[in-house]
C-alpha atoms as a printed R data frame, in Angstrom:
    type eleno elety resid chain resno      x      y      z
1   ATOM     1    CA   UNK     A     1 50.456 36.827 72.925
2   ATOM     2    CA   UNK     A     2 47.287 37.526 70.462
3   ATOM     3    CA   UNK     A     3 46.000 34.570 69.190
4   ATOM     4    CA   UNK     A     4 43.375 34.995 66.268
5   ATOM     5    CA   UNK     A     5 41.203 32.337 64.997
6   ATOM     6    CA   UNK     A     6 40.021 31.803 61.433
7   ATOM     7    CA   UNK     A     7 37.043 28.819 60.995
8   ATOM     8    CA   UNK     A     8 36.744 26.781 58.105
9   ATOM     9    CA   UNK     A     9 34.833 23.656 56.990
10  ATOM    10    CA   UNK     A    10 36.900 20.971 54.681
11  ATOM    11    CA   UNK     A    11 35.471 21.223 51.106
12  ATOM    12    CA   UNK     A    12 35.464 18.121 49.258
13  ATOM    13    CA   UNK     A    13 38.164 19.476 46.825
14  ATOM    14    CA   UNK     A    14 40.529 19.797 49.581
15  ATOM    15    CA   UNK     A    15 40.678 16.123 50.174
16  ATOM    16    CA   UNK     A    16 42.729 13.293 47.772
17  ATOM    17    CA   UNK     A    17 41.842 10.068 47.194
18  ATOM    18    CA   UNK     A    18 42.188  8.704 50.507
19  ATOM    19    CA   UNK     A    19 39.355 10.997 51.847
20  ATOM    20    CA   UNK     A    20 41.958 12.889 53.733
21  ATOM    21    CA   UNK     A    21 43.017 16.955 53.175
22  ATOM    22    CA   UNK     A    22 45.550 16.987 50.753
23  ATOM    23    CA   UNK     A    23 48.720 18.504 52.722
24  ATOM    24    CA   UNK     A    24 49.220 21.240 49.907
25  ATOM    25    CA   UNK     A    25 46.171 22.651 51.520
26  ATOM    26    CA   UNK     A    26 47.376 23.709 54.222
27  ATOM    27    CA   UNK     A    27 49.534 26.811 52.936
28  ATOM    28    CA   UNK     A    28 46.587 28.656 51.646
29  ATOM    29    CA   UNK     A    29 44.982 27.869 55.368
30  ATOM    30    CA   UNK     A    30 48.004 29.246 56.696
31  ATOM    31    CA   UNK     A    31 47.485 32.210 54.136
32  ATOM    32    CA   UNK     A    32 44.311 32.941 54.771
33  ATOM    33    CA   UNK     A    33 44.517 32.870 58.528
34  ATOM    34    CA   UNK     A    34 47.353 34.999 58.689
35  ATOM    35    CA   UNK     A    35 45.957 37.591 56.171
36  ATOM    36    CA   UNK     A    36 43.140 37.578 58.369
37  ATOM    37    CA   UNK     A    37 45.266 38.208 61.427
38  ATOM    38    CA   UNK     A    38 46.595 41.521 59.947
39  ATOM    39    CA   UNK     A    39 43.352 43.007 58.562
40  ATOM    40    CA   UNK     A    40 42.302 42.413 62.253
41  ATOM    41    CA   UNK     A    41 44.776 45.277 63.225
42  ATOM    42    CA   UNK     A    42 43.373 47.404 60.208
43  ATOM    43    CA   UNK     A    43 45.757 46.591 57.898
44  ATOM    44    CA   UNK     A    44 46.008 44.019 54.761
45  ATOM    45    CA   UNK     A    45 48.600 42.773 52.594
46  ATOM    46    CA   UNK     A    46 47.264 44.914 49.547
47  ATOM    47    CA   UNK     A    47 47.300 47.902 51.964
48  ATOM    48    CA   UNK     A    48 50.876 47.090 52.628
49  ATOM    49    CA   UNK     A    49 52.149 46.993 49.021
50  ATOM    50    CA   UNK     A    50 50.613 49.869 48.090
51  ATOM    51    CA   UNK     A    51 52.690 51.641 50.686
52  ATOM    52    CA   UNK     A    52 55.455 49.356 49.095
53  ATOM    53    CA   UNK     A    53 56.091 47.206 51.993
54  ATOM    54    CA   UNK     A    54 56.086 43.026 51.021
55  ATOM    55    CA   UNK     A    55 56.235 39.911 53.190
56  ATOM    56    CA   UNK     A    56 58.002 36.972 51.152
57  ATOM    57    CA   UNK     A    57 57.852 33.740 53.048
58  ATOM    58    CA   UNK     A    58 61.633 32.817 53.485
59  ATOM    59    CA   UNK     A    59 60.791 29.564 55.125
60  ATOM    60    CA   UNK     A    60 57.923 27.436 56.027
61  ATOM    61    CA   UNK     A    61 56.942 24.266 57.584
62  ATOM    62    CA   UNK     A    62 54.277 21.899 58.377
63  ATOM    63    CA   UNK     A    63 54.029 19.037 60.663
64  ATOM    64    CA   UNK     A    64 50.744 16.927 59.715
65  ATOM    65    CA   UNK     A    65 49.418 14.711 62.951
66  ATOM    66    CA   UNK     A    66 46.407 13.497 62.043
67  ATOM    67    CA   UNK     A    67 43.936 13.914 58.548
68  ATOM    68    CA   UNK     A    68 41.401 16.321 58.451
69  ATOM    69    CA   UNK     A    69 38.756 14.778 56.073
70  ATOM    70    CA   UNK     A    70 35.427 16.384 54.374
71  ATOM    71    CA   UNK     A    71 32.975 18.431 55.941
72  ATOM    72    CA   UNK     A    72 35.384 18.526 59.133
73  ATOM    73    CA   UNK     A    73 35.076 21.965 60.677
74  ATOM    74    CA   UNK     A    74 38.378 23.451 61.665
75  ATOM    75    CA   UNK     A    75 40.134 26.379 63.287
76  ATOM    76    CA   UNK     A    76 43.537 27.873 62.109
77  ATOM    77    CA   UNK     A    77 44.679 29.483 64.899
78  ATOM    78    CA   UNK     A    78 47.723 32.200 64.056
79  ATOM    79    CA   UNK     A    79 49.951 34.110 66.216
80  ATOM    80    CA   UNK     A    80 53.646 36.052 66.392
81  ATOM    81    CA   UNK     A    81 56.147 33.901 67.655
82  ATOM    82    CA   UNK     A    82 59.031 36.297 66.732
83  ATOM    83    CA   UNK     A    83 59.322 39.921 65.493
84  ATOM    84    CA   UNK     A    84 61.909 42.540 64.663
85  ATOM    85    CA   UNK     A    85 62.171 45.200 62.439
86  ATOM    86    CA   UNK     A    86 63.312 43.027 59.253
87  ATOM    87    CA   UNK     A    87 61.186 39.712 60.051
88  ATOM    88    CA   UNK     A    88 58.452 37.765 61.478
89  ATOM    89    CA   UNK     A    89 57.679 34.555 62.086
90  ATOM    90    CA   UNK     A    90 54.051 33.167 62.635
91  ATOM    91    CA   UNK     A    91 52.915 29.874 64.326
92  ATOM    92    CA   UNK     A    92 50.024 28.460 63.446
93  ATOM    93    CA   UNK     A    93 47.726 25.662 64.786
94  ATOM    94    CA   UNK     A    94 45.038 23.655 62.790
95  ATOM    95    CA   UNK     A    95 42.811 22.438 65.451
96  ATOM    96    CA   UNK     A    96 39.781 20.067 64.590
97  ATOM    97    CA   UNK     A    97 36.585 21.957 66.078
98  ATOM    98    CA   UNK     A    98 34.403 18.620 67.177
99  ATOM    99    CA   UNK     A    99 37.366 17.592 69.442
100 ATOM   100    CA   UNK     A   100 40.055 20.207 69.599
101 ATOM   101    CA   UNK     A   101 42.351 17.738 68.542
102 ATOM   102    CA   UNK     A   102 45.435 19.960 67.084
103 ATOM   103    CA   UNK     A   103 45.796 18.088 63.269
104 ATOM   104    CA   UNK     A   104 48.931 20.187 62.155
105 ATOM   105    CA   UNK     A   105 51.473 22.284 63.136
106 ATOM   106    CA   UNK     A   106 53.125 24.868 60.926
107 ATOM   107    CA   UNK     A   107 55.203 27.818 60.742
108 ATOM   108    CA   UNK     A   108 56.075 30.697 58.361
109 ATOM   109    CA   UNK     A   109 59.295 33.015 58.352
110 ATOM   110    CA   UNK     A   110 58.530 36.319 56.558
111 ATOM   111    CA   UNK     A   111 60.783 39.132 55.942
112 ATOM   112    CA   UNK     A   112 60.020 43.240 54.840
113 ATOM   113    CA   UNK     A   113 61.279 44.352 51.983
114 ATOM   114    CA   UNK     A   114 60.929 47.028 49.301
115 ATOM   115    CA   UNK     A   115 59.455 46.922 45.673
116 ATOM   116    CA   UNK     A   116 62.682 46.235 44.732
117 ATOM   117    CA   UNK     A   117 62.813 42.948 47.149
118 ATOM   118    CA   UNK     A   118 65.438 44.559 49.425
119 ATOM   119    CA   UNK     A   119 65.394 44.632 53.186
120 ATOM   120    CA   UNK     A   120 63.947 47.018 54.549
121 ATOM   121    CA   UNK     A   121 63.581 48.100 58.395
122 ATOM   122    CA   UNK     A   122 60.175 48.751 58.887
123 ATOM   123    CA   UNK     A   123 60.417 50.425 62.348
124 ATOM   124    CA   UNK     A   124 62.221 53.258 60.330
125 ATOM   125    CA   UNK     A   125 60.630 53.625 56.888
126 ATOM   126    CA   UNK     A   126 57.296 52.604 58.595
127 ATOM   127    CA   UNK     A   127 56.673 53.262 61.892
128 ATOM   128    CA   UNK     A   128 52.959 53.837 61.743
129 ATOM   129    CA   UNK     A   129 52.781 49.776 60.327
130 ATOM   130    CA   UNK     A   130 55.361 48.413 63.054
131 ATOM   131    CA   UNK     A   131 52.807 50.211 65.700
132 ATOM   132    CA   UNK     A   132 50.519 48.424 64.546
133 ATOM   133    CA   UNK     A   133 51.895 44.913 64.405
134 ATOM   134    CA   UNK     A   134 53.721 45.187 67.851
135 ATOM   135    CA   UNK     A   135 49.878 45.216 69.352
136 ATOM   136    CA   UNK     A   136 49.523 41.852 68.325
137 ATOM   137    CA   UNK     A   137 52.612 40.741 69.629
């Protein structure tokens, strides 16, 4: 299993008025990491629709453990958990650098599809992108 790791410090715009992240902030971590994760294997989601291939999220999830507050430095970390040639699901961690305390847990469920939003396989109608992805996972 690949695991990438995206670094990032709080900003103070992230937190609410308890001093803590705001847990809407975590989807664009999430986002970002994965995004990441992709271009690492030379692709990227704007690469991806151009060849007409899209990722919805069907489902996601987040389990918040403990508050990540400002200037706290952070690590996303991202990985497969399950792939086929109609879905994926990624895992992520949000680990608190100064003492690798995991803060949050989350998950995302993504499917392929078309322009027209309908399933697509992407082993068959791209096989160069599912090479690609299966070295990650």
């Amino acid at each position: 299993m690949d695991i990438h790791e995206t670094k990032l410090k709080v900003r103070y715009v992230e937190t609410d008025q308890m001093g803590v992240v705001h847990h809407s902030k975590y989807y664009p971590w999430f986002e970002m990491a994965r995004g990441e994760y992709i271009t690492k294997i030379g692709m990227t989601y704007g690469g991806m629709e151009e060849e007409g291939i899209m990722m919805p999220v069907l489902e996601s999830w987040c389990k918040y453990i403990d508050g990540a507050k400002y200037e706290d430095e952070l690590i996303i970390k991202v990985w497969i958990e399950e792939m086929n040639p109609v879905k994926m699901v990624f895992n992520y961690h949000v680990v608190r650098e100064e003492d690798n305390k995991i803060i949050a847990k989350g998950s995302t469920k993504h499917t392929f599809v078309d322009k027209n939003f309908k399933i697509v396989n992407i082993k068959k109608v791209k096989p160069e992108m599912w090479e690609k992805l299966e070295k990650i996972y």
